[in-house]
Coordinates of C-alpha atoms in Angstrom, one line a residue:
M1 CA -31.2 14.2 63.0
G2 CA -34.9 13.8 61.9
L3 CA -35.6 17.5 62.9
G4 CA -32.4 18.9 61.4
S5 CA -33.5 17.1 58.1
K6 CA -37.1 18.5 58.2
G7 CA -35.6 22.0 58.9
W8 CA -33.3 22.0 56.0
S9 CA -36.1 20.8 53.8
L10 CA -38.5 23.6 54.9
S11 CA -35.9 26.2 54.5
L12 CA -35.1 24.9 50.9
R13 CA -38.8 25.1 50.0
S14 CA -39.3 28.6 51.5
F15 CA -36.3 29.6 49.5
F16 CA -37.6 28.4 46.2
C17 CA -41.1 29.9 47.0
S18 CA -39.7 33.3 47.9
K19 CA -37.9 33.2 44.5
Q20 CA -41.0 32.5 42.6
L21 CA -42.8 35.3 44.3
Q22 CA -40.1 37.7 43.5
L23 CA -40.4 36.9 39.9
L24 CA -44.0 37.8 39.7
H25 CA -43.4 41.4 39.2
P26 CA -45.9 43.7 37.7
D27 CA -46.0 43.6 34.0
S28 CA -46.0 46.6 31.6
N29 CA -49.7 47.1 32.3
G30 CA -49.1 47.2 36.2
S31 CA -50.8 43.8 36.8
I32 CA -49.6 40.9 38.8
H33 CA -50.6 37.4 37.6
N34 CA -51.5 34.4 39.7
N35 CA -49.8 35.6 42.9
H36 CA -52.6 34.0 45.0
N37 CA -52.1 30.7 43.3
H38 CA -48.5 30.7 43.8
S39 CA -48.8 31.6 47.4
H40 CA -51.3 28.9 47.7
M41 CA -49.0 26.2 46.0
C42 CA -46.0 27.2 48.2
W43 CA -48.0 26.9 51.3
R44 CA -49.3 23.5 50.3
S45 CA -45.8 22.5 49.4
S46 CA -44.3 23.7 52.7
M47 CA -47.1 21.5 54.5
A48 CA -46.4 18.4 52.3
K49 CA -44.4 15.5 53.7
P50 CA -40.6 16.7 53.6
T51 CA -38.2 14.8 51.3
S52 CA -34.6 14.1 52.6
W53 CA -31.7 16.2 51.6
S54 CA -29.6 13.2 50.6
M55 CA -32.3 12.4 47.9
V56 CA -32.3 15.9 46.5
C57 CA -28.4 15.8 46.3
G58 CA -28.7 12.3 44.8
L59 CA -31.1 13.4 42.0
M60 CA -28.9 16.6 41.2
L61 CA -25.8 14.6 40.9
F62 CA -27.6 12.1 38.7
G63 CA -28.8 15.0 36.6
L64 CA -25.4 16.5 36.2
G65 CA -23.7 13.1 35.4
L66 CA -26.3 12.5 32.7
I67 CA -25.7 15.9 31.3
S68 CA -22.0 15.4 31.1
L69 CA -22.3 12.0 29.6
L70 CA -24.5 13.2 26.8
T71 CA -22.4 16.4 26.0
G72 CA -19.0 14.5 26.3
H73 CA -20.5 11.8 23.9
M74 CA -21.8 14.6 21.5
A75 CA -18.3 16.5 21.6
S76 CA -16.5 13.3 20.8
H77 CA -18.6 12.8 17.7
V78 CA -18.2 16.4 16.8
E79 CA -14.5 16.0 17.0
W80 CA -14.4 12.8 15.0
Y81 CA -16.5 14.2 12.1
S82 CA -14.6 17.5 12.2
Q83 CA -11.3 15.7 11.9
R84 CA -12.4 13.4 9.2
F85 CA -13.8 16.5 7.2
I86 CA -10.5 18.4 7.6
I87 CA -8.5 15.4 6.7
H88 CA -10.6 14.6 3.5
R89 CA -10.8 18.3 2.5
T90 CA -7.2 18.9 2.8
L91 CA -6.5 15.7 0.6
H92 CA -9.0 16.7 -1.9
S93 CA -7.7 20.3 -2.0
E94 CA -4.2 19.1 -2.6
Q95 CA -5.3 16.8 -5.3
D96 CA -7.0 19.6 -7.1
G97 CA -4.1 22.0 -6.4
S98 CA -6.2 24.5 -4.6
E99 CA -4.0 24.3 -1.7
R100 CA -0.3 24.8 -2.0
A101 CA 1.0 23.9 1.4
P102 CA 4.5 22.6 1.1
I103 CA 4.9 18.8 0.8
D104 CA 7.0 16.8 3.3
I105 CA 9.7 15.4 0.8
W106 CA 10.5 12.6 3.3
E107 CA 7.3 11.3 4.6
S108 CA 3.4 11.7 4.1
Q109 CA 1.7 13.3 7.0
Y110 CA -1.4 11.6 6.3
S111 CA -0.1 8.0 6.2
R112 CA -1.1 7.4 9.8
Y113 CA -4.7 7.4 9.0
Y114 CA -4.3 4.4 6.8
Y115 CA -3.2 0.8 7.2
G116 CA -2.6 -2.3 5.1
C117 CA -5.5 -4.9 5.5
K118 CA -5.4 -8.3 4.3
E119 CA -7.6 -10.5 6.5
R120 CA -9.9 -13.3 5.3
G121 CA -13.8 -12.3 5.6
R122 CA -15.9 -14.6 7.7
N123 CA -17.6 -16.1 4.8
F124 CA -14.2 -17.0 3.1
S125 CA -14.2 -20.9 3.0
P126 CA -11.2 -22.7 4.1
A127 CA -8.7 -24.2 1.5
V128 CA -9.9 -27.4 -0.4
P129 CA -7.9 -30.5 0.7
E130 CA -5.7 -32.0 -2.0
R131 CA -7.8 -35.1 -2.4
M132 CA -11.0 -33.2 -2.7
S133 CA -9.6 -30.6 -5.2
N134 CA -10.7 -30.3 -8.9
G135 CA -7.0 -31.2 -9.9
Y136 CA -3.5 -29.9 -10.1
L137 CA -2.5 -26.7 -11.4
L138 CA 0.9 -26.2 -13.0
I139 CA 2.1 -22.6 -13.6
A140 CA 5.1 -21.5 -15.9
T141 CA 5.8 -17.9 -15.2
S142 CA 7.4 -15.4 -17.4
G143 CA 10.0 -12.6 -17.5
G144 CA 12.2 -11.1 -15.0
L145 CA 11.9 -11.5 -11.2
N146 CA 9.0 -8.9 -10.5
Q147 CA 7.1 -9.9 -13.7
Q148 CA 7.3 -13.4 -12.4
R149 CA 6.2 -12.3 -8.9
T150 CA 2.9 -11.0 -10.4
G151 CA 2.4 -14.4 -12.3
I152 CA 2.9 -16.2 -8.9
T153 CA 0.6 -13.9 -7.1
D154 CA -2.2 -14.3 -9.7
A155 CA -1.5 -18.1 -9.9
V156 CA -2.6 -18.6 -6.3
V157 CA -5.7 -16.8 -6.9
V158 CA -6.5 -18.6 -9.9
A159 CA -6.0 -21.8 -8.0
R160 CA -8.7 -20.6 -5.4
I161 CA -11.0 -19.9 -8.3
L162 CA -10.8 -23.2 -9.8
N163 CA -10.6 -25.1 -6.3
A164 CA -7.2 -26.6 -7.6
T165 CA -4.3 -27.8 -5.9
L166 CA -1.4 -25.5 -6.8
V167 CA 1.9 -26.9 -7.7
V168 CA 4.9 -24.7 -6.8
P169 CA 5.3 -22.6 -9.9
E170 CA 8.1 -22.9 -12.2
L171 CA 10.4 -19.7 -12.8
D172 CA 11.2 -18.5 -16.3
H173 CA 14.9 -19.7 -17.4
H174 CA 14.7 -18.4 -21.0
S175 CA 13.8 -14.9 -20.6
F176 CA 16.2 -11.9 -21.5
W177 CA 17.9 -12.2 -18.0
K178 CA 18.9 -15.9 -18.4
D179 CA 18.7 -16.9 -14.9
D180 CA 18.4 -20.6 -14.1
S181 CA 17.3 -20.1 -10.5
D182 CA 14.3 -22.1 -9.4
F183 CA 11.5 -21.0 -6.9
K184 CA 13.3 -22.4 -3.9
D185 CA 16.5 -20.5 -4.9
I186 CA 14.8 -17.2 -4.6
F187 CA 11.7 -17.6 -2.3
D188 CA 11.2 -19.3 1.0
I189 CA 9.2 -22.3 -0.3
N190 CA 8.1 -23.7 3.0
W191 CA 6.9 -20.4 4.3
F192 CA 5.1 -19.8 1.0
I193 CA 3.2 -23.2 1.3
T194 CA 2.5 -22.7 5.1
Y195 CA 1.4 -19.1 5.1
L196 CA -1.2 -19.8 2.5
A197 CA -2.6 -23.2 3.8
K198 CA -5.8 -21.5 4.7
D199 CA -6.3 -20.1 1.3
I200 CA -5.3 -23.0 -1.1
T201 CA -3.4 -26.3 -0.9
I202 CA 0.0 -26.1 -2.4
V203 CA 2.4 -29.1 -3.2
K204 CA 5.9 -29.1 -4.5
R205 CA 5.2 -31.7 -7.2
V206 CA 2.3 -33.5 -8.6
P207 CA 2.3 -37.1 -6.8
D208 CA 3.9 -39.9 -8.8
K209 CA 0.7 -42.1 -8.7
V210 CA -1.4 -39.4 -10.3
M211 CA 1.3 -38.9 -13.0
R212 CA 1.2 -42.8 -13.6
S213 CA -2.4 -43.0 -13.8
M214 CA -2.5 -40.4 -16.5
D215 CA -3.1 -41.6 -20.2
K216 CA -1.7 -38.5 -21.6
P217 CA 0.8 -35.6 -20.7
P218 CA -0.6 -32.6 -18.6
Y219 CA -2.7 -30.6 -21.1
T220 CA -0.9 -27.1 -21.7
M221 CA -2.7 -23.9 -22.6
R222 CA -2.3 -20.1 -22.6
V223 CA -5.1 -18.0 -21.3
P224 CA -5.7 -14.4 -22.7
R225 CA -4.2 -11.6 -20.7
K226 CA -6.4 -10.0 -18.0
S227 CA -9.0 -12.9 -18.0
E228 CA -11.9 -12.5 -15.9
P229 CA -12.6 -15.2 -13.0
E230 CA -15.6 -16.2 -15.2
Y231 CA -13.3 -17.2 -18.1
Y232 CA -11.4 -19.5 -15.8
H233 CA -14.6 -21.0 -14.6
D234 CA -16.1 -21.5 -17.9
Q235 CA -13.2 -22.3 -20.1
V236 CA -10.3 -23.6 -18.0
L237 CA -12.3 -25.6 -15.2
P238 CA -13.9 -28.0 -17.6
I239 CA -10.3 -29.1 -19.0
L240 CA -8.9 -29.4 -15.4
L241 CA -11.7 -31.7 -14.4
R242 CA -11.4 -33.8 -17.5
R243 CA -7.5 -34.0 -17.6
R244 CA -6.8 -33.8 -13.8
V245 CA -3.4 -32.1 -14.4
L246 CA -3.3 -28.7 -16.3
Q247 CA -0.4 -26.4 -17.1
L248 CA -0.8 -22.5 -17.9
T249 CA 2.2 -21.2 -19.8
K250 CA 3.7 -17.8 -19.9
F251 CA 1.7 -16.8 -16.9
D252 CA 2.1 -13.1 -16.6
F253 CA -0.7 -10.6 -16.1
R254 CA -3.4 -13.4 -17.1
L255 CA -5.7 -12.3 -14.4
A256 CA -8.1 -9.2 -14.5
T257 CA -7.1 -6.3 -12.3
D258 CA -10.5 -5.7 -11.0
L259 CA -11.6 -8.7 -8.7
D260 CA -13.9 -9.5 -5.7
D261 CA -12.5 -8.0 -2.5
E262 CA -11.8 -11.3 -1.0
L263 CA -9.8 -12.1 -3.9
Q264 CA -7.9 -8.9 -3.9
R265 CA -6.9 -9.4 -0.3
L266 CA -5.8 -12.9 -1.1
R267 CA -3.4 -11.2 -3.8
C268 CA -2.1 -9.0 -0.9
R269 CA -1.6 -12.0 1.4
V270 CA 0.6 -13.5 -1.4
N271 CA 2.5 -10.6 -2.5
Y272 CA 3.1 -8.8 0.8
H273 CA 3.5 -11.7 3.1
A274 CA 3.7 -15.2 1.6
L275 CA 6.3 -14.4 -1.1
R276 CA 9.3 -14.0 1.2
Y277 CA 12.9 -14.2 -0.2
T278 CA 15.3 -17.0 1.2
K279 CA 17.2 -16.4 4.2
P280 CA 20.6 -15.7 2.4
I281 CA 18.9 -13.1 0.2
R282 CA 17.1 -11.5 3.1
Q283 CA 20.2 -11.3 5.3
F284 CA 22.4 -9.9 2.5
G285 CA 19.7 -7.3 1.6
Q286 CA 19.5 -6.3 5.3
K287 CA 23.3 -6.0 5.7
L288 CA 23.3 -3.5 2.8
V289 CA 20.5 -1.6 4.5
M290 CA 22.5 -1.4 7.8
R291 CA 25.4 0.0 6.0
M292 CA 23.3 2.8 4.5
R293 CA 21.9 3.5 7.8
K294 CA 25.2 3.7 9.6
M295 CA 26.1 6.4 7.3
A296 CA 22.9 8.4 7.2
N297 CA 19.8 8.0 9.2
R298 CA 17.5 8.2 6.1
F299 CA 18.3 7.8 2.4
I300 CA 16.8 7.8 -1.0
A301 CA 16.7 4.6 -3.2
V302 CA 16.5 5.4 -6.9
H303 CA 15.7 2.8 -9.5
L304 CA 17.1 4.3 -12.7
R305 CA 16.1 1.6 -15.2
F306 CA 18.4 3.3 -17.9
E307 CA 19.7 0.1 -19.2
P308 CA 20.2 -0.2 -23.0
D309 CA 17.2 -2.7 -23.6
M310 CA 14.9 -0.4 -21.7
L311 CA 15.8 2.6 -23.7
A312 CA 15.7 0.8 -27.0
F313 CA 12.1 -0.6 -26.1
S314 CA 10.9 2.8 -25.1
G315 CA 11.6 4.3 -28.8
C316 CA 13.0 7.6 -27.1
Y317 CA 15.9 9.7 -28.0
F318 CA 18.3 10.8 -25.2
G319 CA 20.6 13.1 -26.9
G320 CA 23.4 10.8 -27.9
G321 CA 23.4 11.7 -31.6
E322 CA 23.7 9.2 -34.5
K323 CA 25.7 6.7 -32.4
E324 CA 22.8 6.3 -30.1
R325 CA 20.3 6.1 -32.6
Q326 CA 22.3 3.2 -34.4
E327 CA 23.0 1.3 -31.1
L328 CA 19.6 1.4 -29.7
G329 CA 18.1 0.7 -33.2
E330 CA 19.9 -2.5 -33.4
I331 CA 18.8 -3.6 -29.8
R332 CA 15.2 -2.8 -30.9
K333 CA 15.3 -5.3 -33.8
R334 CA 14.9 -7.9 -31.1
W335 CA 11.2 -7.2 -30.9
T336 CA 9.9 -7.8 -34.4
T337 CA 6.3 -6.7 -33.5
L338 CA 7.2 -3.3 -32.1
P339 CA 5.7 -0.2 -33.8
D340 CA 7.8 2.7 -35.2
L341 CA 7.5 5.5 -32.7
S342 CA 8.3 9.1 -32.8
P343 CA 10.8 10.0 -30.3
D344 CA 9.5 13.6 -29.8
G345 CA 6.1 12.4 -29.6
E346 CA 6.8 9.7 -26.9
R347 CA 8.4 12.3 -24.8
K348 CA 5.6 14.6 -25.0
R349 CA 3.3 11.8 -24.0
G350 CA 5.4 11.3 -21.0
K351 CA 6.5 7.8 -22.1
C352 CA 10.4 8.4 -21.9
P353 CA 12.3 7.6 -18.7
L354 CA 14.4 10.4 -17.3
T355 CA 18.1 10.6 -17.8
P356 CA 20.2 10.2 -14.4
H357 CA 21.0 13.9 -14.7
E358 CA 17.2 14.8 -15.0
V359 CA 16.4 12.4 -12.1
G360 CA 19.0 14.4 -10.1
L361 CA 17.7 17.8 -11.0
M362 CA 14.2 16.8 -10.0
L363 CA 15.3 15.6 -6.6
R364 CA 17.3 18.8 -5.9
A365 CA 14.4 21.0 -7.3
L366 CA 11.9 19.0 -4.8
G367 CA 14.3 20.1 -1.9
F368 CA 16.8 17.2 -1.3
A369 CA 20.1 18.7 -0.4
N370 CA 23.5 17.5 -2.0
D371 CA 24.5 15.8 1.3
T372 CA 21.6 13.3 0.8
Y373 CA 22.5 9.8 0.5
L374 CA 21.5 7.9 -2.7
Y375 CA 21.4 4.1 -3.3
V376 CA 21.0 3.5 -7.0
A377 CA 19.5 0.2 -8.2
S378 CA 20.3 -0.4 -11.7
G379 CA 21.9 -2.8 -14.1
E380 CA 24.2 -1.8 -16.9
V381 CA 23.5 2.1 -17.6
Y382 CA 23.7 3.1 -21.1
G383 CA 26.7 5.4 -21.6
G384 CA 28.4 4.1 -18.5
N385 CA 30.0 6.6 -16.1
E386 CA 29.8 9.5 -18.5
T387 CA 25.9 9.2 -18.2
M388 CA 26.0 8.9 -14.4
Q389 CA 28.5 11.5 -13.6
P390 CA 26.0 14.4 -13.6
L391 CA 24.0 12.5 -10.9
K392 CA 27.0 12.0 -8.9
D393 CA 27.8 15.6 -9.0
L394 CA 24.5 16.5 -7.9
F395 CA 24.6 13.8 -4.9
P396 CA 28.1 13.0 -4.1
N397 CA 26.9 10.4 -1.4
F398 CA 26.3 8.0 -4.2
Y399 CA 26.3 4.2 -3.6
T400 CA 25.3 0.9 -5.4
K401 CA 25.0 -2.7 -4.0
E402 CA 28.6 -3.2 -5.7
M403 CA 30.1 -0.2 -3.9
L404 CA 28.6 -1.4 -0.6
A405 CA 29.3 -5.1 -0.7
G406 CA 32.5 -5.5 -3.0
E407 CA 33.7 -9.2 -2.8
E408 CA 30.8 -10.3 -0.7
L409 CA 28.6 -9.9 -3.8
K410 CA 30.4 -12.6 -5.9
P411 CA 28.2 -15.6 -5.0
F412 CA 25.1 -13.6 -6.4
L413 CA 26.6 -12.2 -9.5
P414 CA 25.6 -15.1 -11.8
F415 CA 22.1 -14.9 -10.9
S416 CA 20.2 -11.6 -12.1
S417 CA 17.1 -12.5 -10.2
R418 CA 18.9 -12.7 -6.8
L419 CA 20.7 -9.5 -7.8
A420 CA 17.3 -8.0 -8.4
A421 CA 16.0 -9.3 -5.1
I422 CA 18.6 -7.6 -3.2
D423 CA 17.9 -4.3 -4.8
Y424 CA 14.2 -5.0 -4.1
I425 CA 15.0 -5.2 -0.3
V426 CA 17.2 -1.9 -0.1
C427 CA 14.6 -0.1 -2.1
D428 CA 11.7 -1.2 0.2
E429 CA 13.6 -0.3 3.3
S430 CA 14.6 3.1 2.0
N431 CA 13.0 6.3 3.5
V432 CA 12.1 7.6 -0.2
F433 CA 11.8 5.3 -3.2
V434 CA 12.2 7.0 -6.7
T435 CA 10.9 5.2 -9.8
N436 CA 12.2 6.2 -13.2
N437 CA 9.8 4.2 -15.3
N438 CA 6.5 2.3 -14.9
G439 CA 8.1 -1.1 -15.2
N440 CA 7.5 -4.2 -13.0
M441 CA 9.7 -3.4 -10.2
A442 CA 8.5 0.2 -9.9
K443 CA 4.9 -1.1 -9.9
I444 CA 5.4 -3.9 -7.4
L445 CA 7.6 -1.7 -4.9
A446 CA 5.2 1.2 -5.3
G447 CA 2.2 -1.1 -4.3
R448 CA 4.1 -2.5 -1.5
R449 CA 5.2 0.8 0.1
R450 CA 1.7 2.0 -0.1
Y451 CA 0.5 -1.0 1.7
M452 CA 3.3 -0.9 4.3
G453 CA 2.3 2.6 5.4
H454 CA 2.4 4.7 2.4
K455 CA 6.3 5.3 2.6
R456 CA 7.2 8.2 0.4
T457 CA 7.4 6.8 -3.2
I458 CA 8.2 9.4 -6.0
R459 CA 7.1 8.8 -9.6
P460 CA 8.3 11.5 -12.1
N461 CA 5.7 13.2 -13.8
A462 CA 7.5 12.8 -17.1
K463 CA 4.8 14.5 -19.2
K464 CA 5.3 17.8 -17.4
L465 CA 8.8 17.5 -16.5
S466 CA 10.0 17.0 -19.9
T467 CA 8.7 20.3 -21.0
L468 CA 10.4 22.1 -17.9
F469 CA 13.8 20.3 -18.5
M470 CA 13.8 21.6 -22.2
E471 CA 13.1 25.2 -20.9
R472 CA 15.1 25.2 -17.6
H473 CA 17.8 27.3 -19.0
Q474 CA 15.2 29.9 -19.8
M475 CA 14.4 30.5 -16.0
D476 CA 16.2 31.0 -12.9
W477 CA 16.6 27.8 -10.4
E478 CA 13.9 29.1 -7.9
T479 CA 11.4 29.5 -10.7
F480 CA 12.3 26.0 -12.0
A481 CA 12.2 24.5 -8.7
E482 CA 8.7 25.9 -7.9
K483 CA 7.5 24.4 -11.3
V484 CA 8.9 21.1 -10.5
K485 CA 7.2 21.0 -7.1
A486 CA 3.8 21.9 -8.9
A487 CA 4.4 19.3 -11.4
Q488 CA 5.0 16.6 -9.0
R489 CA 1.8 17.0 -7.0
G490 CA -0.2 13.8 -7.2
F491 CA 3.1 11.9 -7.9
M492 CA 4.5 11.7 -4.4
G493 CA 2.8 8.6 -3.1
E494 CA 0.3 10.3 -1.1
P495 CA -2.8 8.3 0.2
D496 CA -5.3 10.3 -2.0
E497 CA -3.6 8.8 -5.0
M498 CA -5.1 5.5 -4.1
R499 CA -8.4 5.5 -6.1
P500 CA -10.3 2.4 -6.7
G501 CA -9.9 1.4 -10.3
R502 CA -6.7 3.4 -11.1
G503 CA -3.9 1.4 -12.8
E504 CA -2.7 -2.0 -12.0
F505 CA -3.8 -3.4 -8.8
H506 CA -0.2 -4.4 -7.9
E507 CA 0.8 -0.8 -8.2
Y508 CA -2.5 0.6 -6.5
P509 CA -3.8 -2.1 -4.1
S510 CA -6.6 -0.1 -3.0
G511 CA -8.6 -3.1 -1.8
C512 CA -5.9 -3.8 0.8
I513 CA -5.7 -0.2 2.1
C514 CA -8.1 0.6 5.1
E515 CA -8.8 3.9 6.6
K516 CA -8.6 4.0 10.4
P517 CA -12.2 4.8 11.7
Y518 CA -11.0 7.3 14.4
I519 CA -8.0 9.6 14.9
D520 CA -7.2 11.3 18.3
Q521 CA -4.6 13.9 17.4
A522 CA -4.0 14.6 21.0
L523 CA -2.5 10.9 21.6
S524 CA 0.8 9.7 20.0
E525 CA 0.8 7.1 17.4
D526 CA 2.4 4.7 19.7
A527 CA -0.6 5.0 22.1
F528 CA -3.3 5.2 19.6
R529 CA -5.8 2.3 19.4
P530 CA -8.8 3.0 17.2
P531 CA -12.3 2.0 18.8
K532 CA -13.9 -1.3 17.8
L533 CA -10.5 -2.8 16.8
A534 CA -8.7 -5.2 19.1
A535 CA -5.6 -4.2 20.9
K536 CA -3.5 -6.5 18.7
N537 CA -4.6 -4.5 15.4
L538 CA -0.8 -3.8 14.4
I539 CA 0.5 -2.9 11.2
V540 CA 3.1 -5.7 10.6
K541 CA 6.0 -4.1 8.7
E542 CA 7.8 -7.3 7.6
D543 CA 6.6 -10.7 8.0
S544 CA 10.4 -11.7 7.4
T545 CA 11.1 -10.4 11.1
L546 CA 8.7 -12.7 12.6
D547 CA 9.2 -16.3 13.7
E548 CA 7.0 -18.6 11.5
E549 CA 5.2 -20.1 14.6
N550 CA 4.1 -16.6 15.8
A551 CA 3.4 -14.9 12.4
E552 CA -0.5 -16.0 12.6
S553 CA -0.8 -14.6 15.9
M554 CA 0.4 -11.2 14.8
Q555 CA -2.2 -10.9 11.9
L556 CA -5.0 -8.2 12.0
P557 CA -8.2 -9.4 13.1
E558 CA -10.8 -10.3 10.5
Q559 CA -12.5 -7.5 8.7
S560 CA -14.8 -8.5 5.8
G561 CA -15.5 -5.9 2.9
R562 CA -18.5 -6.5 0.6
R563 CA -19.8 -9.8 0.3
A564 CA -17.5 -12.1 -1.7
R565 CA -18.6 -14.1 -4.7
R566 CA -18.3 -17.8 -4.4
W567 CA -16.4 -19.5 -7.4

């Protein structure tokens, strides 16, 4: 073995030496350089102590492995950066309108690059115990169901800012909708308290001994709209510390849109997870969803918002002649502070909701066929069946909760907020959601659908569409459809519409939308696991489908944004 090894070693050296000598050809001047030196080096090398062949092979394999590792690492980085560049370039191009690739009308092809994130940062302190808090905060919400929902969400954040114990908010019983439902009748109150236990302390009522110890009734105040956290800290906290129990009235949109990242994510934990409807409402809403799914694998939900009060408030004209002007004018007198508006001016500014017929034309122009199934969420439509018929002609597969449920709906009929909650569930579960105005339900659902995976949400670009509808008889259908598609770019619920600082946070929850750090297009979405994220980094679609005991274990791992301010 020793001789064989030496023989192979000497042969190998002889081979390399012969190759070196062969390379020493005469140059262009006919001279040979360092031939003697090379021959001498080869001779000394051949006389040196031989090296084992196994060591040579080992060194060669190590070198090859190192090269493979480095090149593979570089290739993965090149692929990662190239994919990110392609994604962002495509989104930017579509936003600018420079690329005219057709839009998938049923879902966004870029939604898989983003996910909803709501986790507490590592420096987010735990909830203050009731006995150590600065006092009890009473909240009286205002408006309809979704307006009250924003108030409840912000109430939790304000309680956190004040280090206060939050008493379960009171719902508005005196609004236009005249619904006497309490919090526990619409929302799962125990889930609400338990889910937010790490953020704030919530109680169902102020303890009797605290009320008996008070010399005066709870202090009542109304804060300005969209107040900054500093206002609550400087103006509200001293009163809370002095009086121990404080009530904030007409609490809707009383907190600023732009907040610290940690407070924004607290908003998302409240709105998209803690505010869960009661079991009867959830079950009934899911029953209607299943009935739609049995008829069609996918369907559109349209929130028409074409009720008389909405039309009167808008100050717009919808072609109903003098009768319409008188009827809506009488309703408009309910709001004594409304300014006189020009109907034509409001329509040019894009402030008028589309008629049901115009909604149908927009959807058909976008590419939805007439056999598409529609779920229409609406109250009393102005003009009744005569107004709705053109939409039904365009989409014969037309359904409402009344048509799907029949007699089963009777227990909910006296309660407008519970009916609105049922519509909310069906609209949220739809494949495509179409808003027809910028009202509270439209904003809340648009934000939720973005958070839950950028499910397709279409908001009419009323400013451009109004001109097209007035001119549609002057062009053929193909031209009209192309112009509608062009007008709707940027209004289809794509991820690139999520720009920080745009609109209300409840509609554009940018602080709770995170971008996945790595995308491997060769893997399926089910197999995909981004690097540096735990295997349980799952997008939880619905907390309502989880057991309460297991919900916390399904939450995403903690990821902190920029450093949070401490209030």
